[in-house]
Amino acid sequence: MDLSSVFASSMLLLLQLCIRSLQLCIRSLHYFLASLYSKICDWRAGVCRATISPPPTHSKLEENKVQDSTTPTSVNYHFTRKCNYKCGFCFHTAKTSFVLPLDEAKRGLSLLKDAGMEKINFSGGEPFLHDKGDFLGKLVQFCRLELQLPSISIVSNGSMIKESWFQKYGDYLDILAISCDSFNEETNQLIGRAQGKKSHLDNLYKICSWCQQYKVAFKINSVINTFNVDEDMTESITWLNPVRWKVFQCLLIEGENAGEEALREAERFVISEEQFQEFLDRHSSVSCLVPESNEKMRNSYLILDEYMRFLDCREGRKDPSKSILDVGVKEAICFSGFDEKMFLKRGGKYVWSKADMKLEW
Ligand SMILES: C[S@@+](CC[C@H](N)C(=O)[O-])C[C@H]1O[C@@H](n2cnc3c(N)ncnc32)[C@H](O)[C@@H]1O
Ligand code: SF4
């Protein structure tokens, strides 16, 4: 091999080395830019999208379900689905009989407190059914004494409440809401808002007076439907004098009270916007009335089911998140479907501690 060919092949080798190094540089630069770009995208999409990477098969619709971080200021914990009533329109039905062990429920409530919860509402199913109301009482006591929450409330059909419960736990409770859809006993029977032939209204009046006696703020919830839409409840509500009268337009939820898999068929209970408005107009003199149309109600509640999963109602069903006990509040709440603006618009934030209500007991 002569000198010129040795020189040529060395130059070729050097050139190849240069090209290789250049390629490596370009690849590193490309990788750096790509990771920088993805970090910027994550940052712009907010905390939730940065911490939960959706599986590659996620559709646009599913991606849209992931929402920015929300504070769970006011939470509704439906710890049981079992109930002794058979309201035909019920949208939280006995699909399971599961109830968390008390310590796990307390752990979940502590996680919620750490995440910013100020108000807890216990609901169901019928919350006074499990352990004859003692499970509920212990949670109420825990939320007041250990977590020191500003507001603790319960929604109940009222049929299982005993005076001894007030004696034991009444001090720790701010608000007790009793559901009553009619002041006509026959209508309650037709709706299924009753256990056998027992009077729903007798319980309502009895509990109203216990609330007064044991210093618990008394509230009423009514679902307006085809059976009670023409009723005038002004006189009875005025007499009972609740701190708040929540008036709901009967809502359909697929898989609960509508559709093939549902345990209830509530279509025959549904009323129009106009019918709902007529009911509200008839009761315009009742100052404690708080109306909730389907639109206001659907996504404005943070709902936790019996496994402590948030339920997202945006698709007209109750789609569960993962449990806060498994993934924490911050991750689970991204899939809650909660509409905070609507929560504020419907008056979800109000004077909710009995100490601040200035009631005459
Ligand atoms: C599911 S219940 C559970 C608590 C308790 N069993 C009771 O009836 O009060 C909670 C609240 O949701 C209301 N509700 C039930 N089904 C409804 C529906 N389809 N539309 C609007 N509100 C409904 C009830 O009247 C009650 O005030
Ligand atoms: S709405 Fe009626 S059936 Fe449903 S949980 Fe309450 S009392 Fe039971």
Short mmCIF file of C-alpha atoms and ligand atoms in Angstrom, two decimals:
data_model
loop_
_atom_site.label_atom_id
_atom_site.label_comp_id
_atom_site.label_asym_id
_atom_site.label_seq_id
_atom_site.Cartn_x
_atom_site.Cartn_y
_atom_site.Cartn_z
CA MET A 1 0.00 0.00 0.00
CA ASP A 2 1.53 3.34 -1.00
CA LEU A 3 1.57 6.43 1.24
CA SER A 4 -1.25 8.23 -0.60
CA SER A 5 -3.72 5.33 -0.16
CA VAL A 6 -2.86 5.07 3.61
CA PHE A 7 -3.55 8.78 3.90
CA ALA A 8 -6.86 8.45 2.00
CA SER A 9 -8.13 5.59 4.16
CA SER A 10 -7.14 7.43 7.40
CA MET A 11 -9.07 10.49 6.20
CA LEU A 12 -12.09 8.31 5.43
CA LEU A 13 -11.96 6.80 8.95
CA LEU A 14 -11.68 10.25 10.49
CA LEU A 15 -14.64 11.47 8.41
CA GLN A 16 -16.75 8.48 9.51
CA LEU A 17 -15.87 9.21 13.16
CA CYS A 18 -16.86 12.86 12.71
CA ILE A 19 -20.20 11.90 11.13
CA ARG A 20 -20.90 9.40 13.97
CA SER A 21 -20.16 12.02 16.65
CA LEU A 22 -22.33 14.54 14.85
CA GLN A 23 -25.19 12.01 14.68
CA LEU A 24 -24.85 11.34 18.43
CA CYS A 25 -24.93 15.06 19.12
CA ILE A 26 -28.03 15.54 16.98
CA ARG A 27 -29.78 12.56 18.66
CA SER A 28 -28.98 13.92 22.17
CA LEU A 29 -30.19 17.36 21.19
CA HIS A 30 -33.36 15.83 19.74
CA TYR A 31 -33.98 13.81 22.92
CA PHE A 32 -33.38 16.90 25.08
CA LEU A 33 -35.79 19.01 23.01
CA ALA A 34 -38.42 16.25 22.99
CA SER A 35 -38.34 15.82 26.78
CA LEU A 36 -38.38 19.61 27.25
CA TYR A 37 -41.41 19.85 24.95
CA SER A 38 -43.27 17.08 26.80
CA LYS A 39 -42.52 18.72 30.17
CA ILE A 40 -43.91 22.03 28.87
CA CYS A 41 -47.04 20.20 27.62
CA ASP A 42 -47.51 18.49 31.01
CA TRP A 43 -47.03 21.77 32.83
CA ARG A 44 -49.60 23.49 30.61
CA ALA A 45 -52.13 20.67 31.09
CA GLY A 46 -51.98 21.14 34.85
CA VAL A 47 -50.98 19.04 37.84
CA CYS A 48 -53.42 16.20 37.18
CA ARG A 49 -52.23 15.38 33.66
CA ALA A 50 -48.61 15.64 34.70
CA THR A 51 -49.00 12.98 37.40
CA ILE A 52 -51.40 10.56 35.69
CA SER A 53 -50.31 9.43 32.24
CA PRO A 54 -53.39 7.96 30.53
CA PRO A 55 -52.93 4.64 28.71
CA PRO A 56 -52.08 5.07 24.97
CA THR A 57 -55.56 3.85 23.98
CA HIS A 58 -57.32 6.80 25.67
CA SER A 59 -59.76 8.49 23.31
CA LYS A 60 -60.13 12.26 23.11
CA LEU A 61 -63.35 11.96 25.15
CA GLU A 62 -61.63 10.03 27.94
CA GLU A 63 -58.75 12.49 28.00
CA ASN A 64 -61.25 15.32 28.41
CA LYS A 65 -62.61 13.61 31.52
CA VAL A 66 -59.35 14.25 33.36
CA GLN A 67 -59.71 17.60 35.04
CA ASP A 68 -57.56 20.04 36.86
CA SER A 69 -56.98 19.68 40.57
CA THR A 70 -60.04 20.40 42.74
CA THR A 71 -60.30 20.98 46.48
CA PRO A 72 -62.88 18.66 48.07
CA THR A 73 -64.45 21.46 50.16
CA SER A 74 -67.83 19.74 50.49
CA VAL A 75 -68.11 15.95 50.11
CA ASN A 76 -71.08 13.55 50.03
CA TYR A 77 -70.14 10.10 51.31
CA HIS A 78 -72.72 7.45 50.37
CA PHE A 79 -71.19 4.76 52.62
CA THR A 80 -74.02 2.27 52.07
CA ARG A 81 -76.37 1.52 49.19
CA LYS A 82 -78.81 -0.54 51.25
CA CYS A 83 -82.19 0.95 52.07
CA ASN A 84 -85.49 -0.01 53.72
CA TYR A 85 -87.57 2.23 51.39
CA LYS A 86 -88.46 1.71 47.73
CA CYS A 87 -88.69 5.21 46.23
CA GLY A 88 -89.42 4.53 42.54
CA PHE A 89 -87.17 7.35 41.33
CA CYS A 90 -84.14 6.56 43.52
CA PHE A 91 -80.81 7.32 41.82
CA HIS A 92 -78.51 5.63 44.35
CA THR A 93 -79.66 2.02 44.46
CA ALA A 94 -78.60 -1.18 46.25
CA LYS A 95 -76.18 -2.42 43.57
CA THR A 96 -73.85 -3.76 46.31
CA SER A 97 -74.23 -4.37 50.04
CA PHE A 98 -70.62 -3.37 50.74
CA VAL A 99 -69.69 -1.05 53.62
CA LEU A 100 -66.06 -0.24 54.47
CA PRO A 101 -64.70 -1.28 57.89
CA LEU A 102 -64.99 1.67 60.30
CA ASP A 103 -61.21 2.25 60.49
CA GLU A 104 -60.88 2.39 56.70
CA ALA A 105 -63.77 4.86 56.45
CA LYS A 106 -62.05 7.01 59.09
CA ARG A 107 -58.76 6.80 57.18
CA GLY A 108 -60.49 8.01 54.01
CA LEU A 109 -62.13 10.89 55.90
CA SER A 110 -58.73 11.92 57.28
CA LEU A 111 -57.29 11.93 53.75
CA LEU A 112 -60.16 14.20 52.66
CA LYS A 113 -59.58 16.54 55.61
CA ASP A 114 -55.88 16.77 54.68
CA ALA A 115 -56.93 17.62 51.11
CA GLY A 116 -59.10 20.56 52.29
CA MET A 117 -62.53 19.11 53.17
CA GLU A 118 -64.64 21.48 55.31
CA LYS A 119 -68.06 19.84 55.08
CA ILE A 120 -69.03 16.17 55.06
CA ASN A 121 -72.53 14.93 54.29
CA PHE A 122 -73.36 11.28 55.06
CA SER A 123 -75.90 9.75 52.71
CA GLY A 124 -76.83 6.41 51.16
CA GLY A 125 -78.91 4.23 50.71
CA GLU A 126 -80.25 4.79 54.18
CA PRO A 127 -77.37 5.87 56.45
CA PHE A 128 -79.17 4.92 59.72
CA LEU A 129 -79.58 1.29 58.61
CA HIS A 130 -76.03 -0.08 59.03
CA ASP A 131 -75.25 -1.17 62.62
CA LYS A 132 -78.52 0.50 63.72
CA GLY A 133 -77.04 3.97 63.19
CA ASP A 134 -73.94 3.36 65.34
CA PHE A 135 -71.55 3.22 62.34
CA LEU A 136 -72.90 6.60 61.24
CA GLY A 137 -72.78 8.00 64.79
CA LYS A 138 -69.15 6.96 65.21
CA LEU A 139 -68.20 8.65 61.92
CA VAL A 140 -70.05 11.84 62.91
CA GLN A 141 -68.29 11.84 66.30
CA PHE A 142 -64.90 11.22 64.62
CA CYS A 143 -65.42 14.08 62.15
CA ARG A 144 -66.28 16.48 64.98
CA LEU A 145 -63.82 15.47 67.72
CA GLU A 146 -60.83 14.19 65.74
CA LEU A 147 -61.04 16.00 62.40
CA GLN A 148 -62.79 19.10 63.81
CA LEU A 149 -64.68 19.69 60.57
CA PRO A 150 -66.70 22.93 60.45
CA SER A 151 -69.80 21.15 59.13
CA ILE A 152 -71.24 17.64 59.48
CA SER A 153 -74.60 16.71 58.02
CA ILE A 154 -76.76 13.67 57.21
CA VAL A 155 -79.50 13.01 54.64
CA SER A 156 -81.94 10.33 55.72
CA ASN A 157 -85.45 9.05 55.05
CA GLY A 158 -85.97 9.38 58.83
CA SER A 159 -87.58 6.00 59.38
CA MET A 160 -84.79 4.41 61.47
CA ILE A 161 -83.84 7.32 63.73
CA LYS A 162 -84.30 6.83 67.48
CA GLU A 163 -84.23 9.47 70.20
CA SER A 164 -81.31 7.59 71.80
CA TRP A 165 -79.22 8.42 68.69
CA PHE A 166 -79.70 12.14 69.34
CA GLN A 167 -78.79 11.64 73.00
CA LYS A 168 -75.54 9.89 72.03
CA TYR A 169 -74.44 11.78 68.91
CA GLY A 170 -76.68 14.87 68.53
CA ASP A 171 -74.04 17.25 69.91
CA TYR A 172 -71.62 16.41 67.10
CA LEU A 173 -74.09 16.93 64.22
CA ASP A 174 -74.74 20.29 62.53
CA ILE A 175 -77.58 19.51 60.08
CA LEU A 176 -80.05 16.65 59.64
CA ALA A 177 -81.94 16.61 56.33
CA ILE A 178 -85.05 14.43 56.10
CA SER A 179 -86.44 13.61 52.68
CA CYS A 180 -90.14 14.15 52.22
CA ASP A 181 -91.77 14.37 48.80
CA SER A 182 -95.38 14.80 49.86
CA PHE A 183 -97.57 15.81 52.79
CA ASN A 184 -100.15 13.35 51.59
CA GLU A 185 -99.49 9.88 53.04
CA GLU A 186 -101.06 8.18 50.01
CA THR A 187 -98.69 9.95 47.61
CA ASN A 188 -95.69 8.84 49.69
CA GLN A 189 -97.01 5.28 49.45
CA LEU A 190 -97.40 5.56 45.66
CA ILE A 191 -93.85 6.91 45.31
CA GLY A 192 -92.48 4.14 47.53
CA ARG A 193 -91.31 6.68 50.14
CA ALA A 194 -92.39 4.38 52.98
CA GLN A 195 -91.69 1.10 54.73
CA GLY A 196 -94.83 -1.02 54.43
CA LYS A 197 -97.83 0.87 55.77
CA LYS A 198 -95.84 2.89 58.35
CA SER A 199 -96.41 6.64 58.31
CA HIS A 200 -93.55 8.63 56.80
CA LEU A 201 -95.01 11.92 58.01
CA ASP A 202 -95.22 10.90 61.69
CA ASN A 203 -91.46 10.31 61.63
CA LEU A 204 -90.86 13.64 59.90
CA TYR A 205 -92.69 15.64 62.60
CA LYS A 206 -91.11 13.62 65.42
CA ILE A 207 -87.60 14.23 64.07
CA CYS A 208 -88.31 17.93 63.56
CA SER A 209 -89.05 18.27 67.27
CA TRP A 210 -86.02 16.16 68.30
CA CYS A 211 -83.81 18.43 66.20
CA GLN A 212 -85.16 21.39 68.16
CA GLN A 213 -84.69 19.58 71.48
CA TYR A 214 -81.14 18.32 70.76
CA LYS A 215 -79.94 21.45 68.91
CA VAL A 216 -79.47 20.06 65.42
CA ALA A 217 -80.41 22.24 62.42
CA PHE A 218 -83.39 20.66 60.62
CA LYS A 219 -83.55 20.56 56.81
CA ILE A 220 -86.00 19.02 54.29
CA ASN A 221 -85.29 17.55 50.84
CA SER A 222 -88.09 17.01 48.29
CA VAL A 223 -87.92 15.40 44.85
CA ILE A 224 -90.48 16.90 42.50
CA ASN A 225 -91.95 14.29 40.17
CA THR A 226 -95.19 13.39 38.35
CA PHE A 227 -96.83 12.28 41.63
CA ASN A 228 -96.36 15.51 43.63
CA VAL A 229 -95.84 18.21 41.00
CA ASP A 230 -99.33 19.73 41.54
CA GLU A 231 -99.14 19.76 45.34
CA ASP A 232 -98.96 22.94 47.40
CA MET A 233 -96.62 22.29 50.33
CA THR A 234 -96.40 25.91 51.53
CA GLU A 235 -98.39 25.46 54.73
CA SER A 236 -96.61 22.29 55.91
CA ILE A 237 -93.14 23.58 55.12
CA THR A 238 -93.87 26.91 56.82
CA TRP A 239 -95.09 25.06 59.92
CA LEU A 240 -92.00 22.77 60.04
CA ASN A 241 -89.74 25.80 59.48
CA PRO A 242 -86.56 24.03 58.21
CA VAL A 243 -83.29 26.01 57.86
CA ARG A 244 -83.26 24.95 54.20
CA TRP A 245 -85.76 23.26 51.89
CA LYS A 246 -83.96 21.63 48.97
CA VAL A 247 -86.32 21.11 46.04
CA PHE A 248 -84.92 18.75 43.37
CA GLN A 249 -86.24 18.13 39.88
CA CYS A 250 -86.36 14.32 39.53
CA LEU A 251 -83.09 13.29 37.81
CA LEU A 252 -82.43 10.22 35.65
CA ILE A 253 -79.08 8.39 35.97
CA GLU A 254 -78.32 5.50 33.64
CA GLY A 255 -77.52 2.28 35.48
CA GLU A 256 -79.33 3.53 38.62
CA ASN A 257 -82.88 4.52 37.68
CA ALA A 258 -82.80 4.32 33.87
CA GLY A 259 -81.54 1.84 31.28
CA GLU A 260 -81.33 -1.94 31.16
CA GLU A 261 -78.98 -2.52 34.10
CA ALA A 262 -80.87 -0.23 36.48
CA LEU A 263 -82.69 -1.43 39.61
CA ARG A 264 -85.30 1.36 39.24
CA GLU A 265 -87.25 2.71 36.26
CA ALA A 266 -87.81 6.37 36.96
CA GLU A 267 -89.00 7.54 33.52
CA ARG A 268 -92.61 7.70 34.73
CA PHE A 269 -91.53 10.15 37.49
CA VAL A 270 -89.79 12.64 35.21
CA ILE A 271 -91.22 16.18 34.85
CA SER A 272 -90.33 18.97 32.40
CA GLU A 273 -88.46 22.21 33.14
CA GLU A 274 -91.80 24.08 32.81
CA GLN A 275 -93.57 21.82 35.30
CA PHE A 276 -90.67 22.24 37.73
CA GLN A 277 -90.82 26.02 37.34
CA GLU A 278 -94.60 26.02 37.99
CA PHE A 279 -93.96 24.15 41.25
CA LEU A 280 -91.30 26.70 42.24
CA ASP A 281 -93.62 29.63 41.35
CA ARG A 282 -96.36 28.15 43.55
CA HIS A 283 -93.92 28.13 46.47
CA SER A 284 -92.30 31.50 45.89
CA SER A 285 -93.36 32.72 49.35
CA VAL A 286 -91.21 30.07 51.07
CA SER A 287 -87.95 31.88 51.78
CA CYS A 288 -85.88 28.81 52.74
CA LEU A 289 -86.56 27.11 49.38
CA VAL A 290 -83.39 26.22 47.43
CA PRO A 291 -84.26 24.91 43.93
CA GLU A 292 -82.15 22.41 42.01
CA SER A 293 -82.99 21.69 38.41
CA ASN A 294 -81.42 18.68 36.66
CA GLU A 295 -78.82 20.98 35.11
CA LYS A 296 -77.80 22.44 38.49
CA MET A 297 -77.77 19.11 40.26
CA ARG A 298 -76.01 16.69 37.87
CA ASN A 299 -72.32 17.65 38.27
CA SER A 300 -72.35 19.99 41.24
CA TYR A 301 -71.86 17.36 43.95
CA LEU A 302 -68.66 15.57 44.93
CA ILE A 303 -70.02 12.07 45.42
CA LEU A 304 -68.06 9.26 47.09
CA ASP A 305 -69.48 5.75 46.85
CA GLU A 306 -69.21 2.85 49.32
CA TYR A 307 -65.61 2.09 48.21
CA MET A 308 -64.67 5.78 48.52
CA ARG A 309 -64.52 6.24 44.74
CA PHE A 310 -65.65 9.55 43.26
CA LEU A 311 -68.63 9.16 40.93
CA ASP A 312 -68.56 11.16 37.69
CA CYS A 313 -72.08 11.93 36.37
CA ARG A 314 -71.06 13.88 33.24
CA GLU A 315 -72.06 11.10 30.84
CA GLY A 316 -75.46 10.68 32.54
CA ARG A 317 -74.12 7.62 34.45
CA LYS A 318 -72.13 7.29 37.66
CA ASP A 319 -68.62 6.45 36.39
CA PRO A 320 -66.31 5.56 39.31
CA SER A 321 -62.74 6.83 39.81
CA LYS A 322 -60.17 4.75 41.66
CA SER A 323 -60.61 4.70 45.45
CA ILE A 324 -59.03 7.52 47.43
CA LEU A 325 -57.84 4.74 49.77
CA ASP A 326 -55.69 3.32 46.95
CA VAL A 327 -54.48 6.35 45.00
CA GLY A 328 -55.11 9.30 47.32
CA VAL A 329 -57.54 12.21 46.97
CA LYS A 330 -55.52 14.27 44.49
CA GLU A 331 -55.40 11.56 41.85
CA ALA A 332 -58.96 10.21 42.33
CA ILE A 333 -60.59 13.64 42.32
CA CYS A 334 -59.33 14.28 38.76
CA PHE A 335 -61.98 11.77 37.65
CA SER A 336 -64.87 13.14 39.79
CA GLY A 337 -66.53 15.22 37.05
CA PHE A 338 -67.13 17.91 39.68
CA ASP A 339 -68.26 21.31 38.37
CA GLU A 340 -67.11 23.76 41.04
CA LYS A 341 -68.69 26.78 39.29
CA MET A 342 -72.11 25.10 39.34
CA PHE A 343 -71.55 24.09 42.98
CA LEU A 344 -71.12 27.79 43.85
CA LYS A 345 -73.97 28.86 41.54
CA ARG A 346 -76.47 26.50 43.21
CA GLY A 347 -75.49 27.97 46.62
CA GLY A 348 -73.46 24.93 47.68
CA LYS A 349 -71.40 27.08 50.02
CA TYR A 350 -73.57 28.54 52.78
CA VAL A 351 -73.54 29.00 56.56
CA TRP A 352 -73.17 25.31 57.36
CA SER A 353 -71.93 25.18 60.98
CA LYS A 354 -74.77 25.20 63.52
CA ALA A 355 -72.68 27.48 65.74
CA ASP A 356 -72.82 30.18 63.02
CA MET A 357 -76.55 29.80 62.21
CA LYS A 358 -77.81 31.80 65.20
CA LEU A 359 -80.80 29.51 65.64
CA GLU A 360 -83.28 29.73 68.48
CA TRP A 361 -83.27 26.36 70.18
C1 LIG B 1 -80.24 8.86 47.51
S1 LIG B 1 -80.95 9.60 48.89
C2 LIG B 1 -80.10 8.81 50.24
C3 LIG B 1 -80.51 9.30 51.62
C4 LIG B 1 -81.83 8.82 52.16
N1 LIG B 1 -82.11 7.48 51.87
C5 LIG B 1 -82.95 9.74 51.69
O1 LIG B 1 -83.78 9.31 50.89
O2 LIG B 1 -82.95 10.89 52.12
C6 LIG B 1 -80.25 11.26 48.91
C7 LIG B 1 -81.19 12.33 48.36
O3 LIG B 1 -81.34 12.12 46.97
C8 LIG B 1 -82.69 12.35 46.63
N2 LIG B 1 -82.99 11.63 45.38
C9 LIG B 1 -83.12 10.31 45.20
N3 LIG B 1 -83.40 10.03 43.92
C10 LIG B 1 -83.46 11.20 43.25
C11 LIG B 1 -83.70 11.57 41.90
N4 LIG B 1 -83.97 10.66 40.97
N5 LIG B 1 -83.66 12.87 41.56
C12 LIG B 1 -83.38 13.82 42.51
N6 LIG B 1 -83.13 13.53 43.80
C13 LIG B 1 -83.18 12.23 44.18
C14 LIG B 1 -83.43 11.81 47.83
O4 LIG B 1 -84.76 12.25 47.92
C15 LIG B 1 -82.57 12.31 48.96
O5 LIG B 1 -82.97 13.61 49.35
S1 SF4 B 2 -84.27 7.90 47.92
FE1 SF4 B 2 -85.66 6.40 48.84
S2 SF4 B 2 -85.02 4.40 48.09
FE2 SF4 B 2 -83.37 5.87 47.65
S3 SF4 B 2 -81.99 5.66 49.32
FE3 SF4 B 2 -83.37 7.32 49.88
S4 SF4 B 2 -85.10 6.38 50.95
FE4 SF4 B 2 -83.92 4.77 49.96
#
